[in-house]
Amino acid sequence: MSKQRTSRARNRRTWRGIASVAAGVVLVGGGFVAANAATTTGSSQKSAAGAHFPVSKKATGTKAVVSAANAFLNTLDADQQAEVLLDLTEANATAWSNLPCGSSCRPGIELGSLTDTQLAAAQQLLKVATGTGKGSGYDQITQIIKADDVLASVQATSSAGTGPAPSDTASSTASADPSASDSASADPSSSATDAPTGAPPSGGTGGGGSFGYGSGLYYMAFLGTPSADGTWQLHFGGHHLAVDLTYKKGKVAGASPFFLGVEPTSWTADDGTTYTPLEEQRNGLLALTGSLSTEQLAAAKLSATYNDVLLGPGEDGQFPETKEGIKVSELSPKQKQLVLKAIRPWVANVDDATAKQLMKTYERELNETYVAYSGGTALDTQGDYVRIDGPGVWVEFVCQNGLVIQGKVHYHTVYRDHTRDYGSEFSFS
């Protein structure tokens, strides 16, 4: 991207419908938030030099995703297409983060640089590629992005400035007995806190590689060329969101890693709408752990404590060698159904048909799956942590202290698959 375009792009676009929603919101349990920056309108800047990609209005399944991807590419000029179309390499695929670090840790084109037409095409692609359920899939993704505009507004008007120092965001360290895995014995938050040492987030929506918050600081890339019979990945994310959908031979070969986080955990917009982006995940885990007896809770308790998810960014393939917690085969039939219900909201990030197939796989593997927790099970205090670990599925949910909104927790969670991450394209030691 040229310097001229970068300058023009900054703070130009926010996610359609988000700027108005984030303007004048009331945080649940918090204070008033000032209006977010106004957006402008524009038209597609598709140039004759940009390649044309075929679009089908009657396509279904993966073909529909490819068609929507091509429709988005057709709104872009040649330089923009070059930002989006990248090689499917391990370096590109694993370049995602829970940090508000913009393009310095993510490939792809910045949403804030897009025109209204281009942004609408990008949103349509995400709608086609992800789940249709309320509170999951595309609906959840949009809520996570909205939270970043709330954070930008809070930070811009807060007398607290840039928030606490990095050392304040992870005040309790992880500890484990000598028999625990090496990855669990270290502080899981040490490489994935929300404020990297020496680079605290800046206010506003920022741009490029700045440490800022806002819906414009999300990035979309296609790793490999979208194809109904080839191998490629839809790579999308920003602060507190990483969507990695890998397609191979006309099917979704992997719907993970899928990282979600949210701060604030809930807020009410000026139109009276209350948003709770991770409510489905949290409620499912609360129902599951709430069903466990005293003896079952003792069996599920982990010896280590956690400030963050264990398999966050940069921890690809680092699953513990030994599964811990209570084995699902020891649970009652009703509790087993609660395990499946708890897993479902994470899997629903992908299209409904693929999610259904993945859930069938995880149901077959259910008796070999484990449930574990650390801290408390109320999921309302820093260090409260729940894990579901099966032959395939891996889900983590953890509470951290708020960074921008102090005195409140915020959530981090990740969905991975032992064999299907990145469509099984890469091997991790």
CSV table of C-alpha atoms in Angstrom, one decimal:
chain,number,residue,atom,x,y,z
A,1,MET,CA,0.0,0.0,0.0
A,2,SER,CA,1.4,3.4,-0.9
A,3,LYS,CA,2.0,6.1,1.7
A,4,GLN,CA,-0.7,8.2,0.0
A,5,ARG,CA,-3.2,5.4,0.4
A,6,THR,CA,-2.2,4.6,3.9
A,7,SER,CA,-2.7,8.2,4.9
A,8,ARG,CA,-6.1,8.4,3.2
A,9,ALA,CA,-7.1,5.0,4.7
A,10,ARG,CA,-6.6,5.8,8.4
A,11,ASN,CA,-9.8,6.3,10.3
A,12,ARG,CA,-11.8,6.3,7.1
A,13,ARG,CA,-14.1,3.3,7.5
A,14,THR,CA,-15.6,1.5,10.4
A,15,TRP,CA,-17.8,-1.6,10.2
A,16,ARG,CA,-21.1,-0.7,8.8
A,17,GLY,CA,-23.7,-0.1,11.6
A,18,ILE,CA,-21.0,-0.3,14.3
A,19,ALA,CA,-20.1,3.4,14.5
A,20,SER,CA,-23.7,4.4,15.1
A,21,VAL,CA,-24.2,1.6,17.6
A,22,ALA,CA,-21.0,2.4,19.5
A,23,ALA,CA,-21.9,6.1,19.7
A,24,GLY,CA,-23.3,7.0,23.1
A,25,VAL,CA,-23.4,3.6,24.7
A,26,VAL,CA,-23.7,2.7,28.4
A,27,LEU,CA,-21.5,0.0,29.7
A,28,VAL,CA,-23.2,-2.5,31.9
A,29,GLY,CA,-22.0,-1.5,35.3
A,30,GLY,CA,-19.9,1.2,33.8
A,31,GLY,CA,-20.1,4.8,32.7
A,32,PHE,CA,-21.2,6.8,29.6
A,33,VAL,CA,-19.2,6.5,26.4
A,34,ALA,CA,-18.9,9.4,24.0
A,35,ALA,CA,-19.8,9.1,20.4
A,36,ASN,CA,-17.4,7.4,18.0
A,37,ALA,CA,-15.8,9.1,15.0
A,38,ALA,CA,-18.1,9.8,12.1
A,39,THR,CA,-17.7,7.7,8.9
A,40,THR,CA,-17.7,8.8,5.3
A,41,THR,CA,-19.0,7.3,2.2
A,42,GLY,CA,-17.2,6.3,-1.0
A,43,SER,CA,-17.4,4.2,-4.1
A,44,SER,CA,-15.4,1.3,-5.4
A,45,GLN,CA,-12.0,2.2,-6.9
A,46,LYS,CA,-11.7,-0.9,-9.1
A,47,SER,CA,-9.1,-0.2,-11.8
A,48,ALA,CA,-8.8,-1.7,-15.2
A,49,ALA,CA,-5.5,-3.2,-14.0
A,50,GLY,CA,-7.3,-5.3,-11.4
A,51,ALA,CA,-8.0,-8.9,-12.3
A,52,HIS,CA,-11.6,-10.0,-12.7
A,53,PHE,CA,-12.8,-13.0,-10.8
A,54,PRO,CA,-15.9,-15.1,-11.7
A,55,VAL,CA,-19.0,-14.7,-9.6
A,56,SER,CA,-22.0,-17.0,-9.4
A,57,LYS,CA,-25.4,-16.0,-8.0
A,58,LYS,CA,-26.6,-19.6,-7.8
A,59,ALA,CA,-23.7,-21.1,-6.0
A,60,THR,CA,-24.1,-23.0,-2.7
A,61,GLY,CA,-21.7,-24.4,-0.1
A,62,THR,CA,-18.0,-23.7,-0.7
A,63,LYS,CA,-18.8,-22.5,-4.2
A,64,ALA,CA,-20.9,-19.7,-2.6
A,65,VAL,CA,-18.0,-18.8,-0.4
A,66,VAL,CA,-15.7,-18.7,-3.4
A,67,SER,CA,-18.2,-16.6,-5.4
A,68,ALA,CA,-18.5,-14.1,-2.5
A,69,ALA,CA,-14.7,-14.0,-2.2
A,70,ASN,CA,-14.5,-13.2,-5.9
A,71,ALA,CA,-17.2,-10.6,-5.7
A,72,PHE,CA,-15.1,-8.9,-3.0
A,73,LEU,CA,-11.9,-9.1,-5.1
A,74,ASN,CA,-13.8,-7.5,-8.0
A,75,THR,CA,-14.4,-4.4,-6.0
A,76,LEU,CA,-10.7,-3.9,-5.4
A,77,ASP,CA,-8.0,-2.3,-7.6
A,78,ALA,CA,-4.8,-4.1,-8.5
A,79,ASP,CA,-2.8,-2.9,-5.5
A,80,GLN,CA,-5.6,-3.8,-3.1
A,81,GLN,CA,-5.9,-7.3,-4.7
A,82,ALA,CA,-2.2,-7.8,-4.1
A,83,GLU,CA,-2.8,-7.0,-0.4
A,84,VAL,CA,-5.5,-9.6,-0.1
A,85,LEU,CA,-4.2,-12.5,-2.3
A,86,LEU,CA,-1.3,-14.0,-0.5
A,87,ASP,CA,0.5,-17.4,-0.4
A,88,LEU,CA,-0.8,-20.1,1.9
A,89,THR,CA,2.3,-20.4,4.0
A,90,GLU,CA,2.7,-21.3,7.7
A,91,ALA,CA,4.0,-17.8,8.4
A,92,ASN,CA,0.9,-16.2,6.9
A,93,ALA,CA,-1.6,-18.7,8.3
A,94,THR,CA,-0.2,-18.4,11.9
A,95,ALA,CA,0.0,-14.6,11.8
A,96,TRP,CA,-2.9,-13.8,14.1
A,97,SER,CA,-3.0,-12.3,17.6
A,98,ASN,CA,-5.1,-11.1,20.5
A,99,LEU,CA,-3.2,-7.8,20.5
A,100,PRO,CA,-4.5,-4.5,19.0
A,101,CYS,CA,-1.4,-4.6,16.8
A,102,GLY,CA,-2.9,-3.9,13.4
A,103,SER,CA,-1.0,-5.0,10.3
A,104,SER,CA,2.2,-5.6,12.3
A,105,CYS,CA,0.9,-9.0,13.3
A,106,ARG,CA,-1.7,-9.7,10.7
A,107,PRO,CA,-1.6,-10.1,6.9
A,108,GLY,CA,-4.3,-8.7,4.6
A,109,ILE,CA,-6.1,-5.5,3.7
A,110,GLU,CA,-7.3,-3.1,6.5
A,111,LEU,CA,-11.1,-2.7,6.6
A,112,GLY,CA,-10.6,0.9,7.5
A,113,SER,CA,-9.1,1.5,4.1
A,114,LEU,CA,-12.1,0.2,2.2
A,115,THR,CA,-14.9,2.1,0.5
A,116,ASP,CA,-18.5,1.4,1.5
A,117,THR,CA,-19.0,-0.9,-1.5
A,118,GLN,CA,-15.8,-2.8,-0.7
A,119,LEU,CA,-16.7,-3.1,3.0
A,120,ALA,CA,-20.2,-4.4,2.1
A,121,ALA,CA,-18.7,-7.1,-0.1
A,122,ALA,CA,-16.3,-8.1,2.7
A,123,GLN,CA,-19.2,-8.4,5.1
A,124,GLN,CA,-21.2,-10.4,2.7
A,125,LEU,CA,-18.3,-12.9,2.3
A,126,LEU,CA,-18.2,-13.4,6.1
A,127,LYS,CA,-22.0,-13.9,6.2
A,128,VAL,CA,-21.7,-16.6,3.6
A,129,ALA,CA,-18.7,-18.3,5.2
A,130,THR,CA,-19.8,-18.3,8.9
A,131,GLY,CA,-22.7,-19.6,11.0
A,132,THR,CA,-26.2,-18.0,10.9
A,133,GLY,CA,-27.2,-18.5,14.6
A,134,LYS,CA,-28.0,-15.7,16.9
A,135,GLY,CA,-25.1,-15.0,19.2
A,136,SER,CA,-22.8,-17.2,17.1
A,137,GLY,CA,-21.2,-17.2,13.7
A,138,TYR,CA,-21.5,-13.9,11.8
A,139,ASP,CA,-23.7,-12.4,14.5
A,140,GLN,CA,-21.1,-13.0,17.2
A,141,ILE,CA,-18.2,-11.8,14.9
A,142,THR,CA,-20.0,-8.5,14.4
A,143,GLN,CA,-20.5,-8.1,18.2
A,144,ILE,CA,-16.8,-8.7,18.9
A,145,ILE,CA,-15.9,-6.1,16.4
A,146,LYS,CA,-18.4,-3.7,17.9
A,147,ALA,CA,-16.7,-4.1,21.2
A,148,ASP,CA,-13.6,-2.6,19.7
A,149,ASP,CA,-15.4,0.6,18.8
A,150,VAL,CA,-16.7,0.8,22.3
A,151,LEU,CA,-13.1,0.4,23.6
A,152,ALA,CA,-11.9,3.1,21.3
A,153,SER,CA,-14.6,5.5,22.6
A,154,VAL,CA,-13.9,4.6,26.2
A,155,GLN,CA,-10.2,5.1,25.8
A,156,ALA,CA,-10.6,8.3,23.9
A,157,THR,CA,-12.7,9.9,26.7
A,158,SER,CA,-11.2,8.2,29.8
A,159,SER,CA,-9.1,10.1,32.3
A,160,ALA,CA,-7.2,6.9,32.8
A,161,GLY,CA,-5.3,7.4,29.5
A,162,THR,CA,-3.9,4.3,28.0
A,163,GLY,CA,-4.9,2.0,30.9
A,164,PRO,CA,-2.7,0.2,33.3
A,165,ALA,CA,0.9,-0.7,32.7
A,166,PRO,CA,1.5,-4.0,31.1
A,167,SER,CA,2.6,-5.6,34.4
A,168,ASP,CA,-0.8,-4.8,35.8
A,169,THR,CA,-2.6,-6.9,33.2
A,170,ALA,CA,-1.2,-10.2,34.4
A,171,SER,CA,-0.6,-9.8,38.1
A,172,SER,CA,-1.1,-13.5,39.0
A,173,THR,CA,1.2,-16.0,37.4
A,174,ALA,CA,0.5,-19.6,36.4
A,175,SER,CA,1.9,-22.3,38.6
A,176,ALA,CA,1.9,-26.1,38.2
A,177,ASP,CA,3.3,-29.1,39.9
A,178,PRO,CA,6.4,-30.7,38.4
A,179,SER,CA,4.2,-33.4,36.7
A,180,ALA,CA,2.3,-30.8,34.6
A,181,SER,CA,3.2,-30.2,31.0
A,182,ASP,CA,6.0,-27.7,30.3
A,183,SER,CA,3.6,-25.4,28.5
A,184,ALA,CA,1.3,-25.3,31.5
A,185,SER,CA,4.1,-24.7,34.0
A,186,ALA,CA,4.9,-21.3,32.5
A,187,ASP,CA,2.7,-18.2,32.7
A,188,PRO,CA,0.3,-18.7,29.7
A,189,SER,CA,-0.3,-15.0,29.5
A,190,SER,CA,3.4,-14.1,29.2
A,191,SER,CA,3.3,-14.0,25.4
A,192,ALA,CA,-0.3,-13.0,24.8
A,193,THR,CA,-1.4,-10.2,27.1
A,194,ASP,CA,-3.4,-7.3,25.8
A,195,ALA,CA,-0.6,-4.8,26.3
A,196,PRO,CA,2.9,-5.7,25.1
A,197,THR,CA,5.8,-4.4,27.1
A,198,GLY,CA,6.8,-1.0,25.9
A,199,ALA,CA,3.9,-0.6,23.5
A,200,PRO,CA,0.7,0.2,25.3
A,201,PRO,CA,-2.4,0.6,23.1
A,202,SER,CA,-3.0,4.1,21.7
A,203,GLY,CA,-6.4,5.7,21.7
A,204,GLY,CA,-8.8,5.9,18.7
A,205,THR,CA,-9.1,3.6,15.8
A,206,GLY,CA,-5.5,4.0,14.8
A,207,GLY,CA,-4.1,2.7,11.5
A,208,GLY,CA,-1.6,0.4,10.0
A,209,GLY,CA,0.5,-1.2,12.7
A,210,SER,CA,-0.6,1.1,15.5
A,211,PHE,CA,-1.7,-0.3,18.9
A,212,GLY,CA,-5.3,1.0,18.7
A,213,TYR,CA,-8.8,-0.2,18.9
A,214,GLY,CA,-11.6,0.1,16.4
A,215,SER,CA,-13.6,-1.8,13.8
A,216,GLY,CA,-11.4,-0.3,11.0
A,217,LEU,CA,-8.4,-2.2,12.3
A,218,TYR,CA,-9.5,-5.6,11.1
A,219,TYR,CA,-7.8,-7.4,8.2
A,220,MET,CA,-8.9,-9.8,5.5
A,221,ALA,CA,-6.7,-12.0,3.5
A,222,PHE,CA,-7.0,-15.0,1.2
A,223,LEU,CA,-4.1,-17.4,1.6
A,224,GLY,CA,-4.1,-19.1,-1.7
A,225,THR,CA,-6.6,-18.3,-4.5
A,226,PRO,CA,-10.2,-18.9,-3.6
A,227,SER,CA,-11.3,-22.0,-5.4
A,228,ALA,CA,-14.0,-24.6,-5.3
A,229,ASP,CA,-11.5,-27.5,-5.8
A,230,GLY,CA,-8.2,-26.1,-4.5
A,231,THR,CA,-6.7,-25.4,-1.1
A,232,TRP,CA,-7.0,-21.9,0.4
A,233,GLN,CA,-7.8,-20.1,3.6
A,234,LEU,CA,-10.1,-17.3,4.5
A,235,HIS,CA,-8.0,-15.3,7.1
A,236,PHE,CA,-9.8,-12.6,9.0
A,237,GLY,CA,-9.3,-10.8,12.3
A,238,GLY,CA,-8.2,-8.0,14.5
A,239,HIS,CA,-8.0,-7.3,18.2
A,240,HIS,CA,-9.8,-10.1,20.1
A,241,LEU,CA,-10.8,-12.0,16.9
A,242,ALA,CA,-9.1,-14.5,14.6
A,243,VAL,CA,-11.1,-16.4,12.0
A,244,ASP,CA,-9.2,-19.1,10.1
A,245,LEU,CA,-11.3,-21.2,7.7
A,246,THR,CA,-9.4,-23.5,5.4
A,247,TYR,CA,-11.0,-25.0,2.3
A,248,LYS,CA,-9.7,-28.0,0.5
A,249,LYS,CA,-11.3,-29.8,-2.5
A,250,GLY,CA,-14.6,-28.1,-2.1
A,251,LYS,CA,-15.0,-28.7,1.6
A,252,VAL,CA,-14.0,-27.0,4.9
A,253,ALA,CA,-10.9,-28.9,6.0
A,254,GLY,CA,-10.5,-26.8,9.2
A,255,ALA,CA,-12.5,-24.2,11.1
A,256,SER,CA,-9.8,-23.4,13.6
A,257,PRO,CA,-7.9,-21.7,15.2
A,258,PHE,CA,-10.8,-19.5,16.2
A,259,PHE,CA,-9.9,-16.9,18.8
A,260,LEU,CA,-12.4,-14.7,20.6
A,261,GLY,CA,-12.0,-12.1,23.3
A,262,VAL,CA,-14.2,-9.2,24.5
A,263,GLU,CA,-13.8,-6.1,26.6
A,264,PRO,CA,-16.3,-5.0,27.8
A,265,THR,CA,-18.1,-8.3,28.3
A,266,SER,CA,-21.4,-6.5,28.0
A,267,TRP,CA,-22.7,-3.1,27.2
A,268,THR,CA,-25.9,-1.3,26.2
A,269,ALA,CA,-26.1,0.9,23.1
A,270,ASP,CA,-27.9,4.2,23.0
A,271,ASP,CA,-30.8,2.4,21.2
A,272,GLY,CA,-31.3,0.2,24.3
A,273,THR,CA,-29.7,-2.9,22.7
A,274,THR,CA,-27.6,-4.9,25.1
A,275,TYR,CA,-24.7,-6.8,23.7
A,276,THR,CA,-23.1,-9.8,25.4
A,277,PRO,CA,-20.8,-11.3,22.6
A,278,LEU,CA,-19.6,-14.4,24.5
A,279,GLU,CA,-22.8,-15.2,26.4
A,280,GLU,CA,-23.4,-18.4,24.5
A,281,GLN,CA,-19.9,-19.7,25.3
A,282,ARG,CA,-20.0,-18.6,29.0
A,283,ASN,CA,-23.5,-19.9,29.6
A,284,GLY,CA,-22.7,-23.3,28.1
A,285,LEU,CA,-19.7,-23.7,30.3
A,286,LEU,CA,-21.6,-22.5,33.4
A,287,ALA,CA,-24.3,-25.1,32.8
A,288,LEU,CA,-21.7,-27.8,32.4
A,289,THR,CA,-19.6,-27.0,35.5
A,290,GLY,CA,-22.8,-26.3,37.5
A,291,SER,CA,-23.9,-29.9,36.9
A,292,LEU,CA,-20.8,-31.4,38.4
A,293,SER,CA,-21.0,-32.9,41.8
A,294,THR,CA,-18.5,-32.1,44.5
A,295,GLU,CA,-16.6,-35.3,43.7
A,296,GLN,CA,-16.6,-34.6,40.0
A,297,LEU,CA,-15.4,-31.0,40.5
A,298,ALA,CA,-12.5,-32.4,42.6
A,299,ALA,CA,-11.6,-34.7,39.7
A,300,ALA,CA,-11.9,-31.9,37.1
A,301,LYS,CA,-9.7,-29.4,39.1
A,302,LEU,CA,-6.4,-28.5,37.4
A,303,SER,CA,-3.2,-28.0,39.5
A,304,ALA,CA,-2.1,-25.1,37.3
A,305,THR,CA,-3.5,-21.6,37.3
A,306,TYR,CA,-4.1,-19.6,34.1
A,307,ASN,CA,-4.1,-15.9,33.2
A,308,ASP,CA,-4.8,-16.6,29.5
A,309,VAL,CA,-5.6,-19.4,27.1
A,310,LEU,CA,-2.8,-21.9,26.8
A,311,LEU,CA,-3.1,-22.3,23.0
A,312,GLY,CA,-3.3,-18.7,22.0
A,313,PRO,CA,-1.3,-17.0,19.2
A,314,GLY,CA,2.2,-18.5,18.6
A,315,GLU,CA,1.3,-21.7,20.5
A,316,ASP,CA,0.3,-23.8,17.5
A,317,GLY,CA,0.5,-27.5,18.1
A,318,GLN,CA,1.4,-27.1,21.8
A,319,PHE,CA,-1.4,-29.3,23.1
A,320,PRO,CA,-0.5,-30.9,26.5
A,321,GLU,CA,0.8,-34.4,26.1
A,322,THR,CA,-1.5,-35.7,28.9
A,323,LYS,CA,-5.2,-34.9,29.1
A,324,GLU,CA,-6.3,-33.6,32.5
A,325,GLY,CA,-9.6,-33.3,34.3
A,326,ILE,CA,-12.6,-35.5,34.4
A,327,LYS,CA,-13.3,-37.9,31.6
A,328,VAL,CA,-16.6,-37.4,29.9
A,329,SER,CA,-17.2,-41.2,29.9
A,330,GLU,CA,-17.6,-40.8,33.7
A,331,LEU,CA,-20.5,-38.3,33.4
A,332,SER,CA,-24.2,-39.0,33.2
A,333,PRO,CA,-26.0,-38.9,29.9
A,334,LYS,CA,-27.5,-35.5,30.7
A,335,GLN,CA,-24.0,-34.1,31.6
A,336,LYS,CA,-22.7,-35.5,28.3
A,337,GLN,CA,-25.3,-33.5,26.4
A,338,LEU,CA,-24.2,-30.4,28.4
A,339,VAL,CA,-20.6,-31.0,27.1
A,340,LEU,CA,-21.8,-31.1,23.5
A,341,LYS,CA,-24.0,-28.0,24.1
A,342,ALA,CA,-21.0,-26.2,25.6
A,343,ILE,CA,-18.8,-27.0,22.6
A,344,ARG,CA,-21.3,-26.0,19.9
A,345,PRO,CA,-21.0,-22.2,20.1
A,346,TRP,CA,-17.4,-22.3,19.1
A,347,VAL,CA,-17.9,-24.7,16.3
A,348,ALA,CA,-20.7,-22.5,15.0
A,349,ASN,CA,-18.2,-20.0,13.7
A,350,VAL,CA,-18.2,-21.9,10.4
A,351,ASP,CA,-21.1,-22.4,8.0
A,352,ASP,CA,-24.0,-24.4,9.5
A,353,ALA,CA,-23.5,-27.6,7.4
A,354,THR,CA,-19.8,-27.9,8.3
A,355,ALA,CA,-20.6,-27.1,12.0
A,356,LYS,CA,-23.1,-29.9,12.0
A,357,GLN,CA,-20.5,-32.4,10.6
A,358,LEU,CA,-17.9,-31.3,13.1
A,359,MET,CA,-20.3,-31.7,16.0
A,360,LYS,CA,-21.1,-35.3,14.8
A,361,THR,CA,-17.3,-36.0,15.0
A,362,TYR,CA,-17.0,-34.5,18.4
A,363,GLU,CA,-20.0,-36.5,19.6
A,364,ARG,CA,-18.4,-39.7,18.4
A,365,GLU,CA,-15.3,-38.8,20.4
A,366,LEU,CA,-17.2,-37.6,23.4
A,367,ASN,CA,-16.3,-40.5,25.8
A,368,GLU,CA,-12.5,-39.8,25.2
A,369,THR,CA,-13.0,-36.1,25.9
A,370,TYR,CA,-12.0,-34.4,29.2
A,371,VAL,CA,-13.4,-31.4,31.1
A,372,ALA,CA,-11.2,-29.4,33.4
A,373,TYR,CA,-11.1,-26.1,35.2
A,374,SER,CA,-8.9,-23.9,37.3
A,375,GLY,CA,-9.7,-21.0,39.7
A,376,GLY,CA,-13.4,-20.8,40.2
A,377,THR,CA,-16.3,-22.0,38.0
A,378,ALA,CA,-18.3,-18.8,38.1
A,379,LEU,CA,-16.3,-17.2,35.3
A,380,ASP,CA,-16.4,-13.8,36.9
A,381,THR,CA,-12.9,-13.5,38.4
A,382,GLN,CA,-9.4,-13.3,37.0
A,383,GLY,CA,-8.0,-16.8,36.7
A,384,ASP,CA,-11.4,-18.6,36.3
A,385,TYR,CA,-10.6,-21.0,33.5
A,386,VAL,CA,-12.5,-23.9,31.9
A,387,ARG,CA,-11.1,-26.4,29.3
A,388,ILE,CA,-12.7,-29.1,27.1
A,389,ASP,CA,-10.1,-31.4,25.5
A,390,GLY,CA,-10.9,-34.3,23.2
A,391,PRO,CA,-9.2,-36.3,20.5
A,392,GLY,CA,-10.2,-33.5,18.2
A,393,VAL,CA,-11.9,-30.6,19.9
A,394,TRP,CA,-10.0,-28.2,22.2
A,395,VAL,CA,-11.8,-25.3,23.9
A,396,GLU,CA,-10.5,-22.8,26.5
A,397,PHE,CA,-12.2,-19.9,28.3
A,398,VAL,CA,-10.5,-17.7,30.8
A,399,CYS,CA,-11.2,-14.5,32.7
A,400,GLN,CA,-8.7,-11.7,32.8
A,401,ASN,CA,-8.8,-8.3,34.5
A,402,GLY,CA,-9.9,-5.5,32.3
A,403,LEU,CA,-7.2,-3.4,30.6
A,404,VAL,CA,-9.1,-0.3,29.4
A,405,ILE,CA,-12.2,-0.8,31.6
A,406,GLN,CA,-10.6,-1.4,34.9
A,407,GLY,CA,-12.4,-3.2,37.8
A,408,LYS,CA,-14.1,-5.5,35.3
A,409,VAL,CA,-13.0,-8.8,33.9
A,410,HIS,CA,-12.8,-9.5,30.2
A,411,TYR,CA,-12.8,-12.8,28.4
A,412,HIS,CA,-10.3,-14.7,26.2
A,413,THR,CA,-11.3,-18.0,24.5
A,414,VAL,CA,-10.0,-20.2,21.8
A,415,TYR,CA,-11.3,-23.2,19.8
A,416,ARG,CA,-8.7,-25.5,18.2
A,417,ASP,CA,-8.7,-29.0,16.8
A,418,HIS,CA,-5.8,-31.4,17.5
A,419,THR,CA,-5.9,-32.6,13.9
A,420,ARG,CA,-7.7,-30.0,11.9
A,421,ASP,CA,-6.1,-26.6,12.7
A,422,TYR,CA,-5.3,-24.8,9.5
A,423,GLY,CA,-6.9,-27.7,7.6
A,424,SER,CA,-4.0,-29.9,8.6
A,425,GLU,CA,-1.7,-28.1,6.2
A,426,PHE,CA,1.1,-27.7,8.7
A,427,SER,CA,3.0,-29.8,11.2
A,428,PHE,CA,3.9,-28.3,14.6
A,429,SER,CA,6.3,-29.9,17.0
